CSV table of C-alpha atoms in Angstrom, one decimal:
chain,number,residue,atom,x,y,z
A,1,UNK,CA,0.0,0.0,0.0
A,2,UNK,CA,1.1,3.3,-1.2
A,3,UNK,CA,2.7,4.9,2.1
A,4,UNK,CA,0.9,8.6,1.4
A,5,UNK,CA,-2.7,6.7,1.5
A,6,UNK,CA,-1.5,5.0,4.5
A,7,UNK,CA,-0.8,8.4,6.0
A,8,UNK,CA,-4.0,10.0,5.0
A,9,UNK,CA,-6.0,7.8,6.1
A,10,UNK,CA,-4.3,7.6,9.8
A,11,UNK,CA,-4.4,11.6,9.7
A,12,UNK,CA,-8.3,11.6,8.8
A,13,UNK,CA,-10.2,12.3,11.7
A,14,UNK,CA,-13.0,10.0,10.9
A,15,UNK,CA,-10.4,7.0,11.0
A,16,UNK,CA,-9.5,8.0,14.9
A,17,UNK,CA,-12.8,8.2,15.9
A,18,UNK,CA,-13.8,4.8,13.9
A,19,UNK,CA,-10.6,3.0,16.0
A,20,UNK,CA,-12.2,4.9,19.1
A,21,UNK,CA,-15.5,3.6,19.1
A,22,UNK,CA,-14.8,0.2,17.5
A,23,UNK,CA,-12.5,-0.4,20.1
A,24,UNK,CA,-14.1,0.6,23.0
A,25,UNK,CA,-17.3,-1.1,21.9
A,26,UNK,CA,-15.2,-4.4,21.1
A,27,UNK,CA,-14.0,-4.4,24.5
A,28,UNK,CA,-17.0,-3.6,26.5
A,29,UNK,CA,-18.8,-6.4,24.1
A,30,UNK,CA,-15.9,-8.9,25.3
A,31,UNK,CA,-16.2,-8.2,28.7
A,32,UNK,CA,-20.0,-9.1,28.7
A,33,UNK,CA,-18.8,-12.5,27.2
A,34,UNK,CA,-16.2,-13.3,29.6
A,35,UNK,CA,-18.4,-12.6,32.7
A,36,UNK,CA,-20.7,-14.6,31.0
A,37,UNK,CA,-18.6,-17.3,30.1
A,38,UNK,CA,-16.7,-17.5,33.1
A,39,UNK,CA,-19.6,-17.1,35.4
A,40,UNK,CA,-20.8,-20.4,33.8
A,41,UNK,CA,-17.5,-22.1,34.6
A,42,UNK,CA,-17.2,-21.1,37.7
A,43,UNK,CA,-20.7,-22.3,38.8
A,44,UNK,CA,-19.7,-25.4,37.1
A,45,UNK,CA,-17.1,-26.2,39.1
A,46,UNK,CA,-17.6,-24.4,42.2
A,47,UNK,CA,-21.2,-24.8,42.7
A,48,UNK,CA,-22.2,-28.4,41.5
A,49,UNK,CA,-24.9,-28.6,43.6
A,50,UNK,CA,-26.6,-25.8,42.0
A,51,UNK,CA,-25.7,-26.9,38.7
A,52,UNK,CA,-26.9,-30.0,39.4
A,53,UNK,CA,-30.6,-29.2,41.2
A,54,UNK,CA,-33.3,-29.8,39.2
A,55,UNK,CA,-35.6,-27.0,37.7
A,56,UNK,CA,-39.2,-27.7,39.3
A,57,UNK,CA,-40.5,-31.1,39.6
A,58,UNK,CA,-38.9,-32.7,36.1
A,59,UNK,CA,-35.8,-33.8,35.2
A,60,UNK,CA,-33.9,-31.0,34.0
A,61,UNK,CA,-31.0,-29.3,36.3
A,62,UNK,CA,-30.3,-25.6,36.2
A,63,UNK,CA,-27.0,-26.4,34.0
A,64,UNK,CA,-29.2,-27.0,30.8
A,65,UNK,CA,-31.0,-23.4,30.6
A,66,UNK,CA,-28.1,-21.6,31.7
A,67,UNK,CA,-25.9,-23.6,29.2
A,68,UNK,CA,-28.3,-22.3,26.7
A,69,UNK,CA,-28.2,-18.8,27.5
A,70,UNK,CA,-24.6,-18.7,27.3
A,71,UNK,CA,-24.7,-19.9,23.6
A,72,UNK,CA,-28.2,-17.4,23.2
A,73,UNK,CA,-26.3,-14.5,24.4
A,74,UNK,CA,-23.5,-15.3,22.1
A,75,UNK,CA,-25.4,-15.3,19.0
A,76,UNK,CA,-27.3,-11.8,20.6
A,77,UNK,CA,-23.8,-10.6,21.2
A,78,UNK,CA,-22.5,-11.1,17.6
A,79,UNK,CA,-26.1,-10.0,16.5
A,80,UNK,CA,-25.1,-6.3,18.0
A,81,UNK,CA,-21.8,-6.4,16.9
A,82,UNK,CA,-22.7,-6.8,13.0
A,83,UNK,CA,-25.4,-4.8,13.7
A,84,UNK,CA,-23.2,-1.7,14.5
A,85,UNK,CA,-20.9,-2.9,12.2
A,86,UNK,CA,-22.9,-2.3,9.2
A,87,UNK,CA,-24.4,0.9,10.3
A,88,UNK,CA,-22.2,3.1,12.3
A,89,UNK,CA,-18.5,1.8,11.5
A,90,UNK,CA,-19.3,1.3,7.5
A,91,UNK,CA,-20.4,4.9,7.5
A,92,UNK,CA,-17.1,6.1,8.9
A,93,UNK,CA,-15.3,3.7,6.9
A,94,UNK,CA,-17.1,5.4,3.7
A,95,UNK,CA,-16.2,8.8,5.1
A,96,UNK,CA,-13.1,7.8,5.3
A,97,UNK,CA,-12.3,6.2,1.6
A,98,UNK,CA,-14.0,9.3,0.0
A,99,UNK,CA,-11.6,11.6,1.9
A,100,UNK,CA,-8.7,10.4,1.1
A,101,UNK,CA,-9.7,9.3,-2.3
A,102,UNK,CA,-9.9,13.0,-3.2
A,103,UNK,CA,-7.6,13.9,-1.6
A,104,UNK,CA,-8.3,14.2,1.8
A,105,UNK,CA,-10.7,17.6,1.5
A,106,UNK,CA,-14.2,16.2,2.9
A,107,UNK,CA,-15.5,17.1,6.6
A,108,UNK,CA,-16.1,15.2,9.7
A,109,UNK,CA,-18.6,12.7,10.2
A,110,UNK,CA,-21.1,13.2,12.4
Protein backbone atom coordinates (compact mmCIF):
# COMPACT_ATOMS: atom_id res chain seq x y z
CA UNK A 1 0.00 0.00 0.00
CA UNK A 2 1.07 3.29 -1.24
CA UNK A 3 2.73 4.95 2.14
CA UNK A 4 0.86 8.59 1.37
CA UNK A 5 -2.74 6.72 1.54
CA UNK A 6 -1.45 5.01 4.53
CA UNK A 7 -0.83 8.36 6.05
CA UNK A 8 -3.97 9.97 4.97
CA UNK A 9 -6.01 7.84 6.15
CA UNK A 10 -4.32 7.61 9.83
CA UNK A 11 -4.39 11.64 9.71
CA UNK A 12 -8.32 11.59 8.77
CA UNK A 13 -10.18 12.27 11.66
CA UNK A 14 -12.98 9.98 10.94
CA UNK A 15 -10.35 7.05 11.01
CA UNK A 16 -9.45 7.97 14.94
CA UNK A 17 -12.80 8.24 15.89
CA UNK A 18 -13.81 4.84 13.93
CA UNK A 19 -10.59 3.01 16.01
CA UNK A 20 -12.15 4.90 19.08
CA UNK A 21 -15.54 3.55 19.11
CA UNK A 22 -14.76 0.24 17.46
CA UNK A 23 -12.51 -0.36 20.14
CA UNK A 24 -14.12 0.55 23.04
CA UNK A 25 -17.30 -1.13 21.94
CA UNK A 26 -15.24 -4.39 21.06
CA UNK A 27 -14.02 -4.43 24.47
CA UNK A 28 -16.97 -3.56 26.52
CA UNK A 29 -18.83 -6.39 24.07
CA UNK A 30 -15.86 -8.88 25.30
CA UNK A 31 -16.23 -8.24 28.69
CA UNK A 32 -20.00 -9.08 28.71
CA UNK A 33 -18.84 -12.47 27.16
CA UNK A 34 -16.23 -13.28 29.56
CA UNK A 35 -18.37 -12.62 32.72
CA UNK A 36 -20.74 -14.63 30.99
CA UNK A 37 -18.61 -17.31 30.06
CA UNK A 38 -16.65 -17.50 33.13
CA UNK A 39 -19.64 -17.12 35.36
CA UNK A 40 -20.76 -20.35 33.78
CA UNK A 41 -17.53 -22.07 34.58
CA UNK A 42 -17.18 -21.12 37.74
CA UNK A 43 -20.73 -22.27 38.76
CA UNK A 44 -19.71 -25.41 37.13
CA UNK A 45 -17.08 -26.19 39.09
CA UNK A 46 -17.59 -24.38 42.20
CA UNK A 47 -21.18 -24.79 42.73
CA UNK A 48 -22.16 -28.37 41.50
CA UNK A 49 -24.85 -28.60 43.55
CA UNK A 50 -26.58 -25.85 41.99
CA UNK A 51 -25.74 -26.86 38.66
CA UNK A 52 -26.91 -30.02 39.35
CA UNK A 53 -30.57 -29.22 41.16
CA UNK A 54 -33.31 -29.80 39.21
CA UNK A 55 -35.64 -27.00 37.67
CA UNK A 56 -39.17 -27.70 39.29
CA UNK A 57 -40.49 -31.09 39.59
CA UNK A 58 -38.93 -32.69 36.11
CA UNK A 59 -35.83 -33.83 35.15
CA UNK A 60 -33.92 -30.99 34.03
CA UNK A 61 -30.98 -29.29 36.29
CA UNK A 62 -30.31 -25.64 36.19
CA UNK A 63 -26.97 -26.44 34.00
CA UNK A 64 -29.16 -26.97 30.78
CA UNK A 65 -30.96 -23.39 30.59
CA UNK A 66 -28.11 -21.56 31.73
CA UNK A 67 -25.87 -23.58 29.23
CA UNK A 68 -28.28 -22.26 26.74
CA UNK A 69 -28.22 -18.77 27.48
CA UNK A 70 -24.61 -18.67 27.32
CA UNK A 71 -24.65 -19.95 23.61
CA UNK A 72 -28.20 -17.44 23.23
CA UNK A 73 -26.29 -14.53 24.38
CA UNK A 74 -23.50 -15.32 22.09
CA UNK A 75 -25.42 -15.28 19.05
CA UNK A 76 -27.26 -11.81 20.62
CA UNK A 77 -23.79 -10.55 21.21
CA UNK A 78 -22.50 -11.06 17.61
CA UNK A 79 -26.12 -10.03 16.47
CA UNK A 80 -25.09 -6.25 18.04
CA UNK A 81 -21.83 -6.37 16.86
CA UNK A 82 -22.73 -6.80 13.03
CA UNK A 83 -25.40 -4.82 13.67
CA UNK A 84 -23.20 -1.65 14.54
CA UNK A 85 -20.85 -2.89 12.22
CA UNK A 86 -22.87 -2.35 9.22
CA UNK A 87 -24.45 0.94 10.35
CA UNK A 88 -22.19 3.09 12.26
CA UNK A 89 -18.54 1.84 11.54
CA UNK A 90 -19.29 1.30 7.48
CA UNK A 91 -20.39 4.89 7.52
CA UNK A 92 -17.14 6.15 8.92
CA UNK A 93 -15.31 3.66 6.86
CA UNK A 94 -17.13 5.40 3.68
CA UNK A 95 -16.25 8.81 5.08
CA UNK A 96 -13.10 7.84 5.33
CA UNK A 97 -12.30 6.15 1.60
CA UNK A 98 -14.02 9.28 -0.03
CA UNK A 99 -11.60 11.61 1.91
CA UNK A 100 -8.69 10.36 1.14
CA UNK A 101 -9.73 9.28 -2.28
CA UNK A 102 -9.91 13.03 -3.18
CA UNK A 103 -7.65 13.93 -1.58
CA UNK A 104 -8.34 14.24 1.79
CA UNK A 105 -10.72 17.55 1.52
CA UNK A 106 -14.22 16.18 2.94
CA UNK A 107 -15.52 17.09 6.58
CA UNK A 108 -16.12 15.19 9.71
CA UNK A 109 -18.62 12.69 10.17
CA UNK A 110 -21.15 13.15 12.43
Amino acid sequence: MDQDIVQRVKADPNYRKLVTKRSRFGWMLTWSMMVVYYGFTLLCAFDKEFMGSRVGDGVMTWGIPLGLFVILFTVVVTAIYVRRANGEYDQLTDAIKARVAEGGKQKVAA
